[in-house]
Amino acid sequence: MRSDKNRLRRSRLYIPGNKPSLMYNAWLYKADCLILDLEDAVAPSEKDAARILVKYAIKNLDWGNSELIVRVNPLYTDFGREDIRVIAPMAPNVILIPKCESARDVSAVEELVTDYARRQGVYEEIYLMPLIETAKGVLNAYEIASASPNICAITFGAEDFTKDMGISRTREGKETFIARSIVAMAAKAASVQALDTVFSDINDIEGLVESAKEAKLLGFDGKGLIHPSQIEPVHKVFTPTEEEIEYALSLIHI
């Protein structure tokens, strides 16, 4: 399924790349986006096997109407370049770039994606989604968001950001408020979507909804998810209301 750069991305459900049992019917969850994860969800000893599993999953499984995203490993690791060599020719809709800290990080991935795809005769559009999860990345958020016309969105990762800052992550998320605001503003300034971090407590739906509502107020267009039970609550928050649609239409006619 080809994707639209401006499509709805209210929900992004992470699926470990080494868990084929979770991929088979993932389209039934009806998440806007499905992320096959080769990075944090996969132990180093399983990286090579997961890469092959994801390759054949992209080729052979039904993904329904969900946008298909693959999170590769950073290029500075032993796995990033090989991830792109194997995955780019499969033409997923989006490559998620982790630990992105500069426009140079985007350009390096984009060059490899284009090169490896073209070598196999693949000319389909593959969008890029930089994941900002360090202090340096936050400070360079606009540079990152405007690094390529193939960027469809930038997203924020609170888990690694708080580690980078040497602070604890809390339910309320006050410690990430400024960083999230900067990422959201950078995305809007660059005319790409802004996507918020995951809410890690799958049993706290009330907390998830509060976090999603705050994200929407900050200017985010969607949120990362780690469990299918989080999809419906997040969709309810990020689906435009009739009043919001009417207001948007009124602006068009001004």
C-alpha positions as semicolon CSV with decimal commas, in nm:
position;residue;x (nm);y (nm);z (nm)
1;M;0,000;0,000;0,000
2;R;0,139;0,339;-0,098
3;S;0,112;0,616;0,154
4;D;0,018;0,983;0,157
5;K;0,265;1,224;0,313
6;N;-0,019;1,406;0,488
7;R;-0,228;1,106;0,593
8;L;-0,364;1,066;0,945
9;R;-0,101;0,940;1,190
10;R;-0,297;0,952;1,514
11;S;-0,160;0,617;1,630
12;R;0,175;0,445;1,574
13;L;0,181;0,094;1,718
14;Y;0,525;-0,054;1,783
15;I;0,573;-0,423;1,699
16;P;0,902;-0,597;1,787
17;G;1,078;-0,710;1,472
18;N;1,164;-1,045;1,625
19;K;0,802;-1,136;1,705
20;P;0,638;-1,264;1,384
21;S;0,335;-1,385;1,580
22;L;0,252;-1,020;1,653
23;M;0,283;-0,920;1,287
24;Y;0,049;-1,168;1,119
25;N;-0,280;-0,999;1,200
26;A;-0,154;-0,658;1,311
27;W;-0,369;-0,489;1,046
28;L;-0,679;-0,595;1,239
29;Y;-0,592;-0,346;1,514
30;K;-0,659;-0,060;1,268
31;A;-0,375;0,158;1,393
32;D;-0,299;0,440;1,153
33;C;0,064;0,328;1,148
34;L;0,243;0,004;1,235
35;I;0,611;0,022;1,330
36;L;0,820;-0,290;1,281
37;D;1,099;-0,224;1,527
38;L;1,456;-0,339;1,467
39;E;1,606;-0,114;1,734
40;D;1,512;-0,099;2,103
41;A;1,274;-0,395;2,095
42;V;1,539;-0,636;1,965
43;A;1,842;-0,762;2,158
44;P;2,179;-0,739;1,976
45;S;2,199;-1,118;1,948
46;E;1,869;-1,122;1,756
47;K;1,924;-0,824;1,525
48;D;2,025;-1,024;1,217
49;A;1,735;-1,268;1,246
50;A;1,485;-0,987;1,311
51;R;1,602;-0,801;1,000
52;I;1,525;-1,103;0,781
53;L;1,191;-1,159;0,952
54;V;1,090;-0,800;0,888
55;K;1,206;-0,820;0,526
56;Y;0,976;-1,114;0,452
57;A;0,695;-0,975;0,665
58;I;0,688;-0,659;0,453
59;K;0,682;-0,866;0,136
60;N;0,429;-1,131;0,233
61;L;0,189;-1,005;0,500
62;D;-0,128;-0,799;0,470
63;W;-0,101;-0,460;0,643
64;G;-0,453;-0,343;0,563
65;N;-0,488;0,034;0,556
66;S;-0,212;0,092;0,809
67;E;0,098;0,283;0,705
68;L;0,399;0,054;0,737
69;I;0,702;0,199;0,916
70;V;1,034;0,030;0,995
71;R;1,254;0,162;1,274
72;V;1,612;0,081;1,179
73;N;1,913;0,098;1,408
74;P;2,129;0,414;1,413
75;L;2,404;0,427;1,153
76;Y;2,671;0,456;1,422
77;T;2,588;0,102;1,540
78;D;2,695;-0,223;1,377
79;F;2,342;-0,279;1,247
80;G;2,207;0,042;1,094
81;R;2,359;0,029;0,747
82;E;2,273;-0,340;0,706
83;D;1,915;-0,271;0,818
84;I;1,877;-0,016;0,539
85;R;2,047;-0,239;0,280
86;V;1,797;-0,517;0,346
87;I;1,483;-0,313;0,419
88;A;1,493;-0,026;0,167
89;P;1,439;-0,252;-0,139
90;M;1,121;-0,381;0,029
91;A;0,983;-0,025;0,004
92;P;0,812;0,022;0,340
93;N;0,609;0,344;0,353
94;V;0,841;0,509;0,605
95;I;1,186;0,464;0,759
96;L;1,195;0,577;1,122
97;I;1,536;0,728;1,205
98;P;1,623;0,684;1,576
99;K;1,856;0,903;1,783
100;C;1,836;1,175;1,517
101;E;2,039;1,480;1,620
102;S;2,107;1,678;1,302
103;A;2,016;1,730;0,939
104;R;2,329;1,533;0,856
105;D;2,179;1,225;1,026
106;V;1,874;1,256;0,800
107;S;2,083;1,304;0,486
108;A;2,300;1,002;0,561
109;V;1,999;0,774;0,600
110;E;1,823;0,922;0,297
111;E;2,126;0,864;0,075
112;L;2,150;0,500;0,181
113;V;1,776;0,439;0,143
114;T;1,778;0,583;-0,209
115;D;2,097;0,401;-0,309
116;Y;1,995;0,056;-0,187
117;A;1,641;0,089;-0,321
118;R;1,756;0,203;-0,665
119;R;2,009;-0,081;-0,689
120;Q;1,717;-0,322;-0,674
121;G;1,508;-0,124;-0,921
122;V;1,277;0,019;-0,656
123;Y;1,162;0,375;-0,726
124;E;0,864;0,399;-0,494
125;E;0,849;0,689;-0,248
126;I;0,987;0,604;0,096
127;Y;0,922;0,875;0,352
128;L;1,146;0,957;0,645
129;M;1,045;1,008;1,008
130;P;1,326;1,137;1,233
131;L;1,292;1,037;1,598
132;I;1,424;1,306;1,832
133;E;1,529;1,165;2,169
134;T;1,829;1,359;2,294
135;A;1,891;1,712;2,417
136;K;2,100;1,785;2,107
137;G;1,821;1,658;1,885
138;V;1,564;1,881;2,053
139;L;1,783;2,189;2,008
140;N;1,825;2,100;1,638
141;A;1,459;2,005;1,587
142;Y;1,380;2,259;1,313
143;E;1,702;2,177;1,125
144;I;1,602;1,811;1,138
145;A;1,238;1,869;1,042
146;S;1,336;2,070;0,734
147;A;1,628;1,849;0,627
148;S;1,445;1,677;0,339
149;P;1,120;1,706;0,141
150;N;1,075;1,334;0,208
151;I;1,020;1,392;0,579
152;C;0,655;1,329;0,661
153;A;0,679;1,386;1,037
154;I;0,916;1,424;1,328
155;T;0,851;1,244;1,652
156;F;0,968;1,272;2,011
157;G;1,100;0,988;2,228
158;A;1,072;1,054;2,600
159;E;1,241;0,738;2,728
160;D;1,583;0,807;2,578
161;F;1,546;1,183;2,620
162;T;1,508;1,155;2,996
163;K;1,805;0,917;3,008
164;D;2,011;1,165;2,809
165;M;1,911;1,441;3,050
166;G;1,977;1,228;3,358
167;I;1,624;1,276;3,490
168;S;1,333;1,051;3,579
169;R;1,029;1,010;3,362
170;T;0,699;1,069;3,540
171;R;0,334;0,994;3,467
172;E;0,254;1,363;3,426
173;G;0,548;1,425;3,192
174;K;0,634;1,775;3,321
175;E;1,001;1,697;3,272
176;T;0,948;1,668;2,894
177;F;0,705;1,957;2,849
178;I;0,957;2,206;2,709
179;A;1,122;1,951;2,480
180;R;0,789;1,832;2,344
181;S;0,682;2,192;2,284
182;I;1,000;2,263;2,089
183;V;0,958;1,950;1,875
184;A;0,594;2,034;1,800
185;M;0,679;2,393;1,706
186;A;0,969;2,281;1,488
187;A;0,742;2,041;1,299
188;K;0,479;2,308;1,236
189;A;0,743;2,557;1,125
190;A;0,871;2,300;0,875
191;S;0,517;2,204;0,763
192;V;0,544;1,841;0,868
193;Q;0,348;1,643;1,123
194;A;0,443;1,636;1,491
195;L;0,407;1,299;1,665
196;D;0,429;1,251;2,040
197;T;0,606;0,988;2,248
198;V;0,460;0,665;2,385
199;F;0,274;0,635;2,717
200;S;0,436;0,331;2,872
201;D;0,177;0,219;3,132
202;I;-0,068;0,009;2,930
203;N;-0,297;-0,032;3,232
204;D;-0,341;0,342;3,287
205;I;-0,590;0,441;3,017
206;E;-0,687;0,756;3,206
207;G;-0,325;0,867;3,212
208;L;-0,292;0,786;2,841
209;V;-0,593;1,001;2,755
210;E;-0,463;1,291;2,966
211;S;-0,124;1,264;2,795
212;A;-0,284;1,254;2,451
213;K;-0,501;1,557;2,525
214;E;-0,197;1,753;2,640
215;A;-0,010;1,646;2,328
216;K;-0,294;1,768;2,109
217;L;-0,294;2,105;2,288
218;L;0,080;2,133;2,224
219;G;0,025;2,081;1,850
220;F;0,097;1,711;1,810
221;D;-0,098;1,514;1,551
222;G;-0,066;1,168;1,707
223;K;0,099;0,948;1,965
224;G;0,317;0,639;1,984
225;L;0,163;0,322;2,130
226;I;0,299;0,000;2,273
227;H;-0,026;-0,199;2,304
228;P;-0,338;-0,236;2,085
229;S;-0,562;-0,137;2,380
230;Q;-0,422;0,216;2,350
231;I;-0,540;0,268;1,990
232;E;-0,908;0,352;2,043
233;P;-0,854;0,604;2,327
234;V;-0,586;0,785;2,127
235;H;-0,801;0,792;1,813
236;K;-1,083;0,950;2,010
237;V;-0,854;1,229;2,125
238;F;-0,690;1,302;1,790
239;T;-0,990;1,259;1,561
240;P;-1,114;1,612;1,475
241;T;-1,450;1,705;1,624
242;E;-1,725;1,857;1,409
243;E;-1,652;2,195;1,565
244;E;-1,282;2,166;1,478
245;I;-1,366;2,068;1,120
246;E;-1,607;2,361;1,084
247;Y;-1,348;2,600;1,224
248;A;-1,082;2,470;0,984
249;L;-1,319;2,510;0,690
250;S;-1,401;2,864;0,797
251;L;-1,032;2,953;0,786
252;I;-1,009;2,827;0,429
253;H;-1,277;3,074;0,321
254;I;-1,130;3,377;0,500
